[in-house]
Amino acid sequence: MNKKVGVIGLGFHLPKKVLTNFDLEKMIDTSDEWIQTRTGIRERRIAEPGTGASDLGSEAAKKALRDAKLKPEQIDLIIVATLSPDMPFPSTACFIQDKIGAGKAACFDVSAACAGFVYGLAVAQQFIASGMYRYVLVVGAEVLSPLIDWKDRSTCVLFGDGAGAAVLGPVKKGGILSFHMGSDGACAELLCMPGGGSRHPTSPETVHQGMHFLKMKGNEIFKLAVRAMSGCAVQAIKKAKISPDAIDCVIPHQANLRIIQATIEKLGVPMEKVYVNIDRYGNMSSASSAIALCEAVEEKKIRTGSKVLMVAFGSGLAWGACVMEWA
Ligand SMILES: CC(C)(COP(=O)(O)OP(=O)(O)OC[C@H]1O[C@@H](n2cnc3c(N)ncnc32)[C@H](O)[C@@H]1OP(=O)(O)O)[C@@H](O)C(=O)NCCC(=O)NCCS
């Protein structure tokens, strides 16, 4: 690694509308008790119809720029992690660039679903460490609500909308210590949106079959998630040359509280060190770990010098972990 690279600004944005488990009880055959016991979720945020991922992402990005004390035109690159882009193309990063006025930046999206924010940090870090760019904006932005079949109780209770953003730049001390990432394409169809791509282009038939909605085999994903999250976290900790005891704060992807608890148990880190917001927001895919990082810093659970472990898992399958010393 040539240069120390760290997070120098953070921001997040959430839609105002709150959808509680009690609201869902009126829409489908479910209960607050079932959802809380099986997932840990109490409520989630839902964007107004017509909202794009770039609308939430650009608000988060503006806050992150203010926090970093940078002007939009100082940003060299914008990377957006999303599985709910404004459009299949162009990239949501381009829409965000326009909305925040970062005219100098190169822009692209990364497709790594719920692990996307961690993947985005890894890509950003490479560009800065190599000296090619100085300031990179990484955004995790999702409007998942239109991708959800609101009649499918096995998925619709789980997801929410939101966006988080980080500005990365050179730091004098600490910063990113390690990454570990992996994927398993053999399990690609356990969690996917089958319609609307080149294999099954949108047609009356794909719409009739609901192929434009997220499909998930939740039960099968559960065990894979625990194994992959704990495995890659162990590797990232090893690469950072620290012991698990040295971790001050864990920012896990927020898919299910039971997945988080099982992962953390395998790592041997106490739950008090884990930041959880799934109760308030559900699973916001790439935005989940981004927003959790912002909130943990805001609540001073992460301070200068804190060792932070981020770990995420999602569709792909794709997983990733990162260890940082907070700069
Ligand atoms: C989805 C998930 C919460 C389901 O929990 P589970 O304990 O595995 O539950 P199951 O799928 O085995 O379903 C158990 C029962 O609850 C029912 N059920 C499913 N959703 C329900 C709901 N919202 N309300 C009430 N009952 C529900 C099922 O129909 C099933 O009933 P049956 O036994 O009569 O067939 C869980 O599997 C999960 O979180 N998986 C990981 C998903 C994930 O993280 N995805 C994103 C990765 S980034």
mmCIF file of C-alpha atoms and ligand atoms in Angstrom:
data_model
loop_
_atom_site.group_PDB
_atom_site.id
_atom_site.type_symbol
_atom_site.label_atom_id
_atom_site.label_comp_id
_atom_site.label_asym_id
_atom_site.label_seq_id
_atom_site.Cartn_x
_atom_site.Cartn_y
_atom_site.Cartn_z
ATOM 1 C CA MET A 1 0.000 0.000 0.000
ATOM 2 C CA ASN A 2 1.569 3.287 -1.060
ATOM 3 C CA LYS A 3 -0.429 5.818 0.933
ATOM 4 C CA LYS A 4 -2.602 5.733 4.042
ATOM 5 C CA VAL A 5 -6.234 6.064 3.001
ATOM 6 C CA GLY A 6 -9.144 6.729 5.326
ATOM 7 C CA VAL A 7 -12.724 7.945 5.593
ATOM 8 C CA ILE A 8 -12.671 11.736 5.923
ATOM 9 C CA GLY A 9 -16.401 12.499 5.693
ATOM 10 C CA LEU A 10 -19.717 10.711 6.211
ATOM 11 C CA GLY A 11 -23.404 11.398 5.576
ATOM 12 C CA PHE A 12 -26.701 9.549 5.278
ATOM 13 C CA HIS A 13 -30.249 10.200 4.196
ATOM 14 C CA LEU A 14 -33.498 8.374 4.878
ATOM 15 C CA PRO A 15 -37.011 8.784 3.496
ATOM 16 C CA LYS A 16 -39.426 10.232 6.051
ATOM 17 C CA LYS A 17 -42.147 7.611 5.669
ATOM 18 C CA VAL A 18 -41.991 4.891 8.338
ATOM 19 C CA LEU A 19 -43.640 1.506 7.693
ATOM 20 C CA THR A 20 -44.017 -0.456 10.926
ATOM 21 C CA ASN A 21 -44.615 -4.165 11.432
ATOM 22 C CA PHE A 22 -48.107 -3.212 12.608
ATOM 23 C CA ASP A 23 -48.717 -1.515 9.256
ATOM 24 C CA LEU A 24 -47.609 -4.733 7.537
ATOM 25 C CA GLU A 25 -50.038 -6.756 9.678
ATOM 26 C CA LYS A 26 -52.808 -4.869 7.862
ATOM 27 C CA MET A 27 -51.341 -5.647 4.409
ATOM 28 C CA ILE A 28 -50.325 -9.339 4.601
ATOM 29 C CA ASP A 29 -50.667 -12.410 6.817
ATOM 30 C CA THR A 30 -47.872 -11.640 9.301
ATOM 31 C CA SER A 31 -47.338 -10.354 12.828
ATOM 32 C CA ASP A 32 -45.057 -7.932 14.602
ATOM 33 C CA GLU A 33 -44.082 -10.817 16.873
ATOM 34 C CA TRP A 34 -43.027 -13.078 13.925
ATOM 35 C CA ILE A 35 -41.027 -10.344 12.231
ATOM 36 C CA GLN A 36 -39.258 -9.204 15.398
ATOM 37 C CA THR A 37 -38.430 -12.725 16.570
ATOM 38 C CA ARG A 38 -37.198 -13.974 13.175
ATOM 39 C CA THR A 39 -35.425 -10.837 11.971
ATOM 40 C CA GLY A 40 -35.090 -8.158 14.674
ATOM 41 C CA ILE A 41 -36.914 -5.614 12.479
ATOM 42 C CA ARG A 42 -39.560 -3.270 13.964
ATOM 43 C CA GLU A 43 -39.908 -0.734 11.155
ATOM 44 C CA ARG A 44 -38.336 0.436 7.902
ATOM 45 C CA ARG A 45 -38.309 3.605 5.752
ATOM 46 C CA ILE A 46 -40.092 3.731 2.405
ATOM 47 C CA ALA A 47 -39.371 6.296 -0.319
ATOM 48 C CA GLU A 48 -42.137 8.195 -2.103
ATOM 49 C CA PRO A 49 -43.088 6.695 -5.484
ATOM 50 C CA GLY A 50 -40.881 8.106 -8.226
ATOM 51 C CA THR A 51 -37.823 8.445 -5.965
ATOM 52 C CA GLY A 52 -34.608 7.179 -7.530
ATOM 53 C CA ALA A 53 -31.568 5.813 -5.692
ATOM 54 C CA SER A 54 -29.727 8.950 -6.845
ATOM 55 C CA ASP A 55 -32.233 11.185 -5.006
ATOM 56 C CA LEU A 56 -31.396 9.581 -1.645
ATOM 57 C CA GLY A 57 -27.740 9.068 -2.595
ATOM 58 C CA SER A 58 -27.147 12.687 -3.585
ATOM 59 C CA GLU A 59 -28.522 13.945 -0.249
ATOM 60 C CA ALA A 60 -26.218 11.558 1.632
ATOM 61 C CA ALA A 61 -23.312 12.615 -0.616
ATOM 62 C CA LYS A 62 -23.852 16.346 0.053
ATOM 63 C CA LYS A 63 -23.720 15.706 3.807
ATOM 64 C CA ALA A 64 -20.551 13.607 3.447
ATOM 65 C CA LEU A 65 -18.885 16.391 1.427
ATOM 66 C CA ARG A 66 -19.793 18.963 4.092
ATOM 67 C CA ASP A 67 -18.437 16.645 6.778
ATOM 68 C CA ALA A 68 -15.184 16.266 4.797
ATOM 69 C CA LYS A 69 -15.081 20.057 4.267
ATOM 70 C CA LEU A 70 -14.674 19.535 0.522
ATOM 71 C CA LYS A 71 -16.295 21.200 -2.456
ATOM 72 C CA PRO A 72 -18.025 18.905 -4.993
ATOM 73 C CA GLU A 73 -15.522 19.866 -7.665
ATOM 74 C CA GLN A 74 -12.684 18.431 -5.532
ATOM 75 C CA ILE A 75 -14.077 14.907 -5.947
ATOM 76 C CA ASP A 76 -12.081 12.871 -8.487
ATOM 77 C CA LEU A 77 -14.256 9.758 -8.614
ATOM 78 C CA ILE A 78 -17.780 8.735 -7.596
ATOM 79 C CA ILE A 79 -18.516 5.060 -6.975
ATOM 80 C CA VAL A 80 -22.115 4.081 -6.267
ATOM 81 C CA ALA A 81 -23.013 0.701 -4.827
ATOM 82 C CA THR A 82 -26.626 -0.146 -5.630
ATOM 83 C CA LEU A 83 -28.897 -2.960 -6.751
ATOM 84 C CA SER A 84 -31.738 -0.516 -7.332
ATOM 85 C CA PRO A 85 -30.191 1.945 -9.816
ATOM 86 C CA ASP A 86 -32.309 4.801 -11.178
ATOM 87 C CA MET A 87 -32.138 3.005 -14.556
ATOM 88 C CA PRO A 88 -30.289 -0.107 -15.859
ATOM 89 C CA PHE A 89 -27.999 2.464 -17.471
ATOM 90 C CA PRO A 90 -26.448 5.001 -17.245
ATOM 91 C CA SER A 91 -24.827 4.572 -13.849
ATOM 92 C CA THR A 92 -26.507 6.030 -10.775
ATOM 93 C CA ALA A 93 -23.096 7.575 -10.052
ATOM 94 C CA CYS A 94 -23.593 9.810 -13.118
ATOM 95 C CA PHE A 95 -26.984 10.978 -11.826
ATOM 96 C CA ILE A 96 -25.443 11.739 -8.423
ATOM 97 C CA GLN A 97 -22.543 13.585 -10.047
ATOM 98 C CA ASP A 98 -25.016 15.898 -11.770
ATOM 99 C CA LYS A 99 -27.141 16.414 -8.649
ATOM 100 C CA ILE A 100 -24.208 17.386 -6.436
ATOM 101 C CA GLY A 101 -22.252 19.307 -9.095
ATOM 102 C CA ALA A 102 -19.091 17.182 -8.997
ATOM 103 C CA GLY A 103 -18.256 17.964 -12.631
ATOM 104 C CA LYS A 104 -14.623 16.815 -12.468
ATOM 105 C CA ALA A 105 -15.398 13.313 -11.199
ATOM 106 C CA ALA A 106 -15.287 10.069 -13.159
ATOM 107 C CA CYS A 107 -18.332 7.940 -12.288
ATOM 108 C CA PHE A 108 -19.351 4.306 -12.199
ATOM 109 C CA ASP A 109 -21.476 1.865 -10.202
ATOM 110 C CA VAL A 110 -20.399 -1.368 -8.533
ATOM 111 C CA SER A 111 -22.737 -4.348 -8.546
ATOM 112 C CA ALA A 112 -22.108 -6.319 -5.379
ATOM 113 C CA ALA A 113 -25.569 -6.039 -3.777
ATOM 114 C CA CYS A 114 -25.475 -5.839 0.028
ATOM 115 C CA ALA A 115 -21.671 -6.077 0.050
ATOM 116 C CA GLY A 116 -21.489 -3.196 -2.439
ATOM 117 C CA PHE A 117 -20.480 -0.455 -0.021
ATOM 118 C CA VAL A 118 -17.513 -2.478 1.259
ATOM 119 C CA TYR A 119 -16.561 -3.305 -2.361
ATOM 120 C CA GLY A 120 -16.844 0.393 -3.186
ATOM 121 C CA LEU A 121 -14.505 1.292 -0.309
ATOM 122 C CA ALA A 122 -12.003 -1.297 -1.567
ATOM 123 C CA VAL A 123 -12.043 0.134 -5.104
ATOM 124 C CA ALA A 124 -11.757 3.706 -3.813
ATOM 125 C CA GLN A 125 -8.837 2.783 -1.584
ATOM 126 C CA GLN A 126 -6.893 1.364 -4.568
ATOM 127 C CA PHE A 127 -7.306 4.546 -6.599
ATOM 128 C CA ILE A 128 -6.104 6.767 -3.764
ATOM 129 C CA ALA A 129 -3.287 4.504 -2.569
ATOM 130 C CA SER A 130 -1.926 4.282 -6.123
ATOM 131 C CA GLY A 131 -1.834 8.075 -6.351
ATOM 132 C CA MET A 132 -4.226 8.213 -9.309
ATOM 133 C CA TYR A 133 -6.931 10.085 -7.361
ATOM 134 C CA ARG A 134 -7.014 12.127 -4.140
ATOM 135 C CA TYR A 135 -10.683 12.218 -3.102
ATOM 136 C CA VAL A 136 -13.222 9.490 -3.882
ATOM 137 C CA LEU A 137 -16.909 9.529 -2.939
ATOM 138 C CA VAL A 138 -18.457 6.129 -2.221
ATOM 139 C CA VAL A 139 -22.252 5.973 -1.946
ATOM 140 C CA GLY A 140 -24.504 3.075 -0.969
ATOM 141 C CA ALA A 141 -27.991 4.056 -2.167
ATOM 142 C CA GLU A 142 -31.081 1.892 -2.415
ATOM 143 C CA VAL A 143 -34.750 2.345 -3.194
ATOM 144 C CA LEU A 144 -35.701 -1.301 -2.776
ATOM 145 C CA SER A 145 -39.427 -0.800 -2.151
ATOM 146 C CA PRO A 146 -40.420 -0.880 -5.880
ATOM 147 C CA LEU A 147 -38.434 -4.119 -6.350
ATOM 148 C CA ILE A 148 -40.408 -5.886 -3.631
ATOM 149 C CA ASP A 149 -43.521 -7.992 -4.155
ATOM 150 C CA TRP A 150 -45.678 -6.556 -1.377
ATOM 151 C CA LYS A 151 -47.822 -9.722 -1.473
ATOM 152 C CA ASP A 152 -44.842 -11.998 -0.684
ATOM 153 C CA ARG A 153 -44.611 -12.083 3.105
ATOM 154 C CA SER A 154 -41.319 -13.995 3.055
ATOM 155 C CA THR A 155 -39.499 -11.003 1.516
ATOM 156 C CA CYS A 156 -41.541 -7.816 1.887
ATOM 157 C CA VAL A 157 -41.089 -7.588 5.665
ATOM 158 C CA LEU A 158 -37.302 -7.514 5.351
ATOM 159 C CA PHE A 159 -36.306 -4.531 3.224
ATOM 160 C CA GLY A 160 -36.218 -0.730 3.393
ATOM 161 C CA ASP A 161 -34.915 2.341 1.552
ATOM 162 C CA GLY A 162 -31.992 4.660 2.427
ATOM 163 C CA ALA A 163 -28.535 5.928 1.465
ATOM 164 C CA GLY A 164 -25.158 6.439 3.107
ATOM 165 C CA ALA A 165 -22.007 8.054 1.737
ATOM 166 C CA ALA A 166 -18.325 8.284 2.608
ATOM 167 C CA VAL A 167 -15.559 10.493 1.243
ATOM 168 C CA LEU A 168 -12.182 8.756 1.191
ATOM 169 C CA GLY A 169 -8.886 10.555 1.006
ATOM 170 C CA PRO A 170 -5.280 10.433 2.190
ATOM 171 C CA VAL A 171 -4.811 10.408 5.990
ATOM 172 C CA LYS A 172 -1.696 10.894 8.126
ATOM 173 C CA LYS A 173 -2.424 8.180 10.701
ATOM 174 C CA GLY A 174 -4.483 4.980 10.712
ATOM 175 C CA GLY A 175 -6.986 4.566 7.887
ATOM 176 C CA ILE A 176 -7.821 1.350 6.059
ATOM 177 C CA LEU A 177 -5.732 -1.581 7.283
ATOM 178 C CA SER A 178 -7.127 -4.479 5.240
ATOM 179 C CA PHE A 179 -9.818 -5.899 2.987
ATOM 180 C CA HIS A 180 -10.939 -9.435 2.284
ATOM 181 C CA MET A 181 -13.561 -10.186 -0.356
ATOM 182 C CA GLY A 182 -15.052 -13.260 -1.998
ATOM 183 C CA SER A 183 -17.922 -14.487 -4.143
ATOM 184 C CA ASP A 184 -19.825 -17.651 -5.057
ATOM 185 C CA GLY A 185 -21.554 -17.415 -8.407
ATOM 186 C CA ALA A 186 -22.883 -20.979 -8.088
ATOM 187 C CA CYS A 187 -25.461 -19.560 -5.654
ATOM 188 C CA ALA A 188 -26.341 -16.568 -7.833
ATOM 189 C CA GLU A 189 -30.020 -17.415 -8.128
ATOM 190 C CA LEU A 190 -30.701 -17.791 -4.401
ATOM 191 C CA LEU A 191 -31.262 -14.033 -4.316
ATOM 192 C CA CYS A 192 -31.937 -12.248 -7.583
ATOM 193 C CA MET A 193 -34.317 -10.249 -9.742
ATOM 194 C CA PRO A 194 -34.779 -12.569 -12.744
ATOM 195 C CA GLY A 195 -36.625 -10.218 -15.095
ATOM 196 C CA GLY A 196 -35.653 -7.052 -16.924
ATOM 197 C CA GLY A 197 -32.118 -8.080 -17.914
ATOM 198 C CA SER A 198 -30.748 -9.478 -21.163
ATOM 199 C CA ARG A 199 -31.739 -13.065 -20.294
ATOM 200 C CA HIS A 200 -35.390 -12.254 -19.611
ATOM 201 C CA PRO A 201 -36.076 -8.809 -21.078
ATOM 202 C CA THR A 202 -39.204 -7.130 -19.780
ATOM 203 C CA SER A 203 -42.321 -8.380 -21.543
ATOM 204 C CA PRO A 204 -45.977 -8.748 -20.564
ATOM 205 C CA GLU A 205 -45.103 -12.360 -19.677
ATOM 206 C CA THR A 206 -42.196 -11.480 -17.316
ATOM 207 C CA VAL A 207 -44.395 -8.892 -15.623
ATOM 208 C CA HIS A 208 -47.291 -11.359 -15.366
ATOM 209 C CA GLN A 209 -44.927 -13.854 -13.673
ATOM 210 C CA GLY A 210 -43.616 -11.203 -11.277
ATOM 211 C CA MET A 211 -40.060 -11.627 -12.537
ATOM 212 C CA HIS A 212 -39.405 -7.920 -11.945
ATOM 213 C CA PHE A 213 -39.550 -8.556 -8.184
ATOM 214 C CA LEU A 214 -36.752 -9.639 -5.857
ATOM 215 C CA LYS A 215 -36.760 -13.427 -5.318
ATOM 216 C CA MET A 216 -35.026 -15.007 -2.374
ATOM 217 C CA LYS A 217 -34.522 -18.443 -0.832
ATOM 218 C CA GLY A 218 -34.097 -16.978 2.643
ATOM 219 C CA ASN A 219 -33.584 -20.207 4.487
ATOM 220 C CA GLU A 220 -30.706 -21.353 2.248
ATOM 221 C CA ILE A 221 -29.058 -17.928 2.352
ATOM 222 C CA PHE A 222 -29.094 -17.754 6.141
ATOM 223 C CA LYS A 223 -26.381 -20.370 6.792
ATOM 224 C CA LEU A 224 -24.260 -19.212 3.847
ATOM 225 C CA ALA A 225 -24.406 -15.656 5.183
ATOM 226 C CA VAL A 226 -23.129 -16.631 8.620
ATOM 227 C CA ARG A 227 -20.315 -18.768 7.186
ATOM 228 C CA ALA A 228 -19.203 -16.152 4.641
ATOM 229 C CA MET A 229 -19.439 -13.146 6.979
ATOM 230 C CA SER A 230 -17.515 -14.791 9.804
ATOM 231 C CA GLY A 231 -14.943 -16.315 7.390
ATOM 232 C CA CYS A 232 -14.128 -13.079 5.601
ATOM 233 C CA ALA A 233 -14.090 -11.085 8.849
ATOM 234 C CA VAL A 234 -11.487 -13.499 10.263
ATOM 235 C CA GLN A 235 -9.371 -13.077 7.112
ATOM 236 C CA ALA A 236 -9.608 -9.265 7.189
ATOM 237 C CA ILE A 237 -8.629 -9.202 10.879
ATOM 238 C CA LYS A 238 -5.646 -11.496 10.127
ATOM 239 C CA LYS A 239 -4.520 -9.305 7.213
ATOM 240 C CA ALA A 240 -4.758 -6.230 9.471
ATOM 241 C CA LYS A 241 -2.349 -8.024 11.857
ATOM 242 C CA ILE A 242 -4.512 -7.412 14.920
ATOM 243 C CA SER A 243 -6.364 -9.777 17.255
ATOM 244 C CA PRO A 244 -10.196 -9.912 17.342
ATOM 245 C CA ASP A 245 -9.983 -8.474 20.906
ATOM 246 C CA ALA A 246 -8.534 -5.265 19.457
ATOM 247 C CA ILE A 247 -11.731 -4.542 17.471
ATOM 248 C CA ASP A 248 -13.635 -1.645 19.103
ATOM 249 C CA CYS A 249 -16.678 -1.563 16.828
ATOM 250 C CA VAL A 250 -18.206 -3.968 14.324
ATOM 251 C CA ILE A 251 -20.386 -2.613 11.511
ATOM 252 C CA PRO A 252 -22.118 -5.619 9.997
ATOM 253 C CA HIS A 253 -24.526 -5.697 7.072
ATOM 254 C CA GLN A 254 -28.006 -5.568 8.566
ATOM 255 C CA ALA A 255 -29.940 -8.431 6.916
ATOM 256 C CA ASN A 256 -31.197 -10.244 9.999
ATOM 257 C CA LEU A 257 -30.347 -9.784 13.678
ATOM 258 C CA ARG A 258 -29.933 -13.547 14.038
ATOM 259 C CA ILE A 259 -27.352 -13.594 11.203
ATOM 260 C CA ILE A 260 -25.459 -10.782 12.952
ATOM 261 C CA GLN A 261 -25.557 -12.591 16.324
ATOM 262 C CA ALA A 262 -24.412 -15.933 14.840
ATOM 263 C CA THR A 263 -21.583 -14.222 12.914
ATOM 264 C CA ILE A 264 -20.393 -12.312 15.956
ATOM 265 C CA GLU A 265 -20.507 -15.420 18.117
ATOM 266 C CA LYS A 266 -18.150 -17.165 15.659
ATOM 267 C CA LEU A 267 -15.769 -14.174 15.815
ATOM 268 C CA GLY A 268 -15.755 -14.167 19.608
ATOM 269 C CA VAL A 269 -16.429 -10.405 19.773
ATOM 270 C CA PRO A 270 -18.982 -9.262 22.421
ATOM 271 C CA MET A 271 -22.346 -8.017 21.032
ATOM 272 C CA GLU A 272 -21.844 -4.689 22.902
ATOM 273 C CA LYS A 273 -19.238 -3.821 20.270
ATOM 274 C CA VAL A 274 -21.635 -4.403 17.377
ATOM 275 C CA TYR A 275 -23.637 -1.555 15.855
ATOM 276 C CA VAL A 276 -27.200 -2.604 15.051
ATOM 277 C CA ASN A 277 -29.869 -0.504 13.344
ATOM 278 C CA ILE A 278 -31.876 -3.233 11.601
ATOM 279 C CA ASP A 279 -34.688 -2.692 14.138
ATOM 280 C CA ARG A 280 -35.276 0.821 12.722
ATOM 281 C CA TYR A 281 -34.498 0.378 9.027
ATOM 282 C CA GLY A 282 -34.616 -3.304 7.975
ATOM 283 C CA ASN A 283 -32.234 -4.455 5.247
ATOM 284 C CA MET A 284 -31.277 -1.549 2.961
ATOM 285 C CA SER A 285 -28.732 -3.616 1.003
ATOM 286 C CA SER A 286 -25.639 -1.519 0.172
ATOM 287 C CA ALA A 287 -26.954 1.401 2.244
ATOM 288 C CA SER A 288 -27.179 -0.635 5.463
ATOM 289 C CA SER A 289 -23.507 -0.794 6.393
ATOM 290 C CA ALA A 290 -22.954 2.760 5.094
ATOM 291 C CA ILE A 291 -25.680 4.201 7.334
ATOM 292 C CA ALA A 292 -24.621 2.041 10.293
ATOM 293 C CA LEU A 293 -21.073 3.428 9.968
ATOM 294 C CA CYS A 294 -22.402 7.015 9.900
ATOM 295 C CA GLU A 295 -24.603 6.471 12.954
ATOM 296 C CA ALA A 296 -21.879 4.706 14.945
ATOM 297 C CA VAL A 297 -19.535 7.666 14.369
ATOM 298 C CA GLU A 298 -22.310 10.177 15.180
ATOM 299 C CA GLU A 299 -23.048 8.321 18.435
ATOM 300 C CA LYS A 300 -19.306 8.304 19.265
ATOM 301 C CA LYS A 301 -19.142 4.510 19.255
ATOM 302 C CA ILE A 302 -16.251 5.096 16.829
ATOM 303 C CA ARG A 303 -13.604 7.711 17.720
ATOM 304 C CA THR A 304 -10.149 8.602 16.475
ATOM 305 C CA GLY A 305 -7.971 5.536 16.916
ATOM 306 C CA SER A 306 -10.899 3.052 17.129
ATOM 307 C CA LYS A 307 -10.393 -0.219 15.263
ATOM 308 C CA VAL A 308 -13.466 -0.803 13.117
ATOM 309 C CA LEU A 309 -14.504 -3.999 11.348
ATOM 310 C CA MET A 310 -17.034 -3.708 8.531
ATOM 311 C CA VAL A 311 -18.446 -6.966 7.187
ATOM 312 C CA ALA A 312 -21.149 -7.515 4.587
ATOM 313 C CA PHE A 313 -22.772 -10.268 2.548
ATOM 314 C CA GLY A 314 -25.382 -10.424 -0.161
ATOM 315 C CA SER A 315 -26.640 -11.494 -3.552
ATOM 316 C CA GLY A 316 -24.002 -12.789 -5.931
ATOM 317 C CA LEU A 317 -23.201 -14.291 -3.615
ATOM 318 C CA ALA A 318 -20.656 -11.628 -2.711
ATOM 319 C CA TRP A 319 -19.089 -10.870 0.625
ATOM 320 C CA GLY A 320 -16.434 -8.535 1.971
ATOM 321 C CA ALA A 321 -14.827 -7.246 5.145
ATOM 322 C CA CYS A 322 -12.647 -4.276 5.932
ATOM 323 C CA VAL A 323 -10.618 -3.289 8.987
ATOM 324 C CA MET A 324 -9.889 0.400 9.605
ATOM 325 C CA GLU A 325 -8.203 2.453 12.283
ATOM 326 C CA TRP A 326 -10.432 5.507 12.520
ATOM 327 C CA ALA A 327 -8.450 8.506 11.351
HETATM 328 C C1 LIG B 1 -36.242 -14.806 5.558
HETATM 329 C C2 LIG B 1 -36.085 -15.306 6.980
HETATM 330 C C3 LIG B 1 -36.329 -14.193 7.975
HETATM 331 C C4 LIG B 1 -37.106 -16.401 7.255
HETATM 332 O O1 LIG B 1 -36.941 -16.913 8.544
HETATM 333 P P1 LIG B 1 -36.931 -18.488 8.762
HETATM 334 O O2 LIG B 1 -36.816 -18.700 10.214
HETATM 335 O O3 LIG B 1 -35.857 -19.053 7.879
HETATM 336 O O4 LIG B 1 -38.371 -18.871 8.266
HETATM 337 P P2 LIG B 1 -38.802 -19.907 7.127
HETATM 338 O O5 LIG B 1 -38.489 -19.350 5.766
HETATM 339 O O6 LIG B 1 -38.231 -21.249 7.478
HETATM 340 O O7 LIG B 1 -40.352 -19.903 7.326
HETATM 341 C C5 LIG B 1 -40.926 -20.406 8.510
HETATM 342 C C6 LIG B 1 -42.425 -20.222 8.412
HETATM 343 O O8 LIG B 1 -42.744 -18.813 8.542
HETATM 344 C C7 LIG B 1 -43.603 -18.436 7.481
HETATM 345 N N1 LIG B 1 -43.358 -17.030 7.164
HETATM 346 C C8 LIG B 1 -42.499 -16.527 6.247
HETATM 347 N N2 LIG B 1 -42.566 -15.196 6.253
HETATM 348 C C9 LIG B 1 -43.474 -14.847 7.202
HETATM 349 C C10 LIG B 1 -43.962 -13.634 7.675
HETATM 350 N N3 LIG B 1 -43.540 -12.457 7.182
HETATM 351 N N4 LIG B 1 -44.874 -13.645 8.650
HETATM 352 C C11 LIG B 1 -45.314 -14.807 9.171
HETATM 353 N N5 LIG B 1 -44.883 -15.990 8.749
HETATM 354 C C12 LIG B 1 -43.972 -16.023 7.781
HETATM 355 C C13 LIG B 1 -43.273 -19.371 6.352
HETATM 356 O O9 LIG B 1 -44.369 -19.448 5.453
HETATM 357 C C14 LIG B 1 -43.035 -20.661 7.076
HETATM 358 O O10 LIG B 1 -44.271 -21.240 7.373
HETATM 359 P P3 LIG B 1 -44.471 -22.846 7.284
HETATM 360 O O11 LIG B 1 -43.516 -23.401 8.295
HETATM 361 O O12 LIG B 1 -45.903 -23.006 7.637
HETATM 362 O O13 LIG B 1 -44.119 -23.185 5.884
HETATM 363 C C15 LIG B 1 -34.658 -15.896 7.183
HETATM 364 O O14 LIG B 1 -34.539 -17.112 6.482
HETATM 365 C C16 LIG B 1 -33.582 -14.961 6.729
HETATM 366 O O15 LIG B 1 -33.404 -13.886 7.243
HETATM 367 N N6 LIG B 1 -32.766 -15.433 5.780
HETATM 368 C C17 LIG B 1 -31.671 -14.640 5.261
HETATM 369 C C18 LIG B 1 -32.190 -13.671 4.286
HETATM 370 C C19 LIG B 1 -31.201 -12.612 4.003
HETATM 371 O O16 LIG B 1 -30.464 -12.250 4.846
HETATM 372 N N7 LIG B 1 -31.219 -12.122 2.814
HETATM 373 C C20 LIG B 1 -30.442 -11.032 2.420
HETATM 374 C C21 LIG B 1 -29.033 -11.359 2.359
HETATM 375 S S1 LIG B 1 -28.251 -9.860 2.146
#
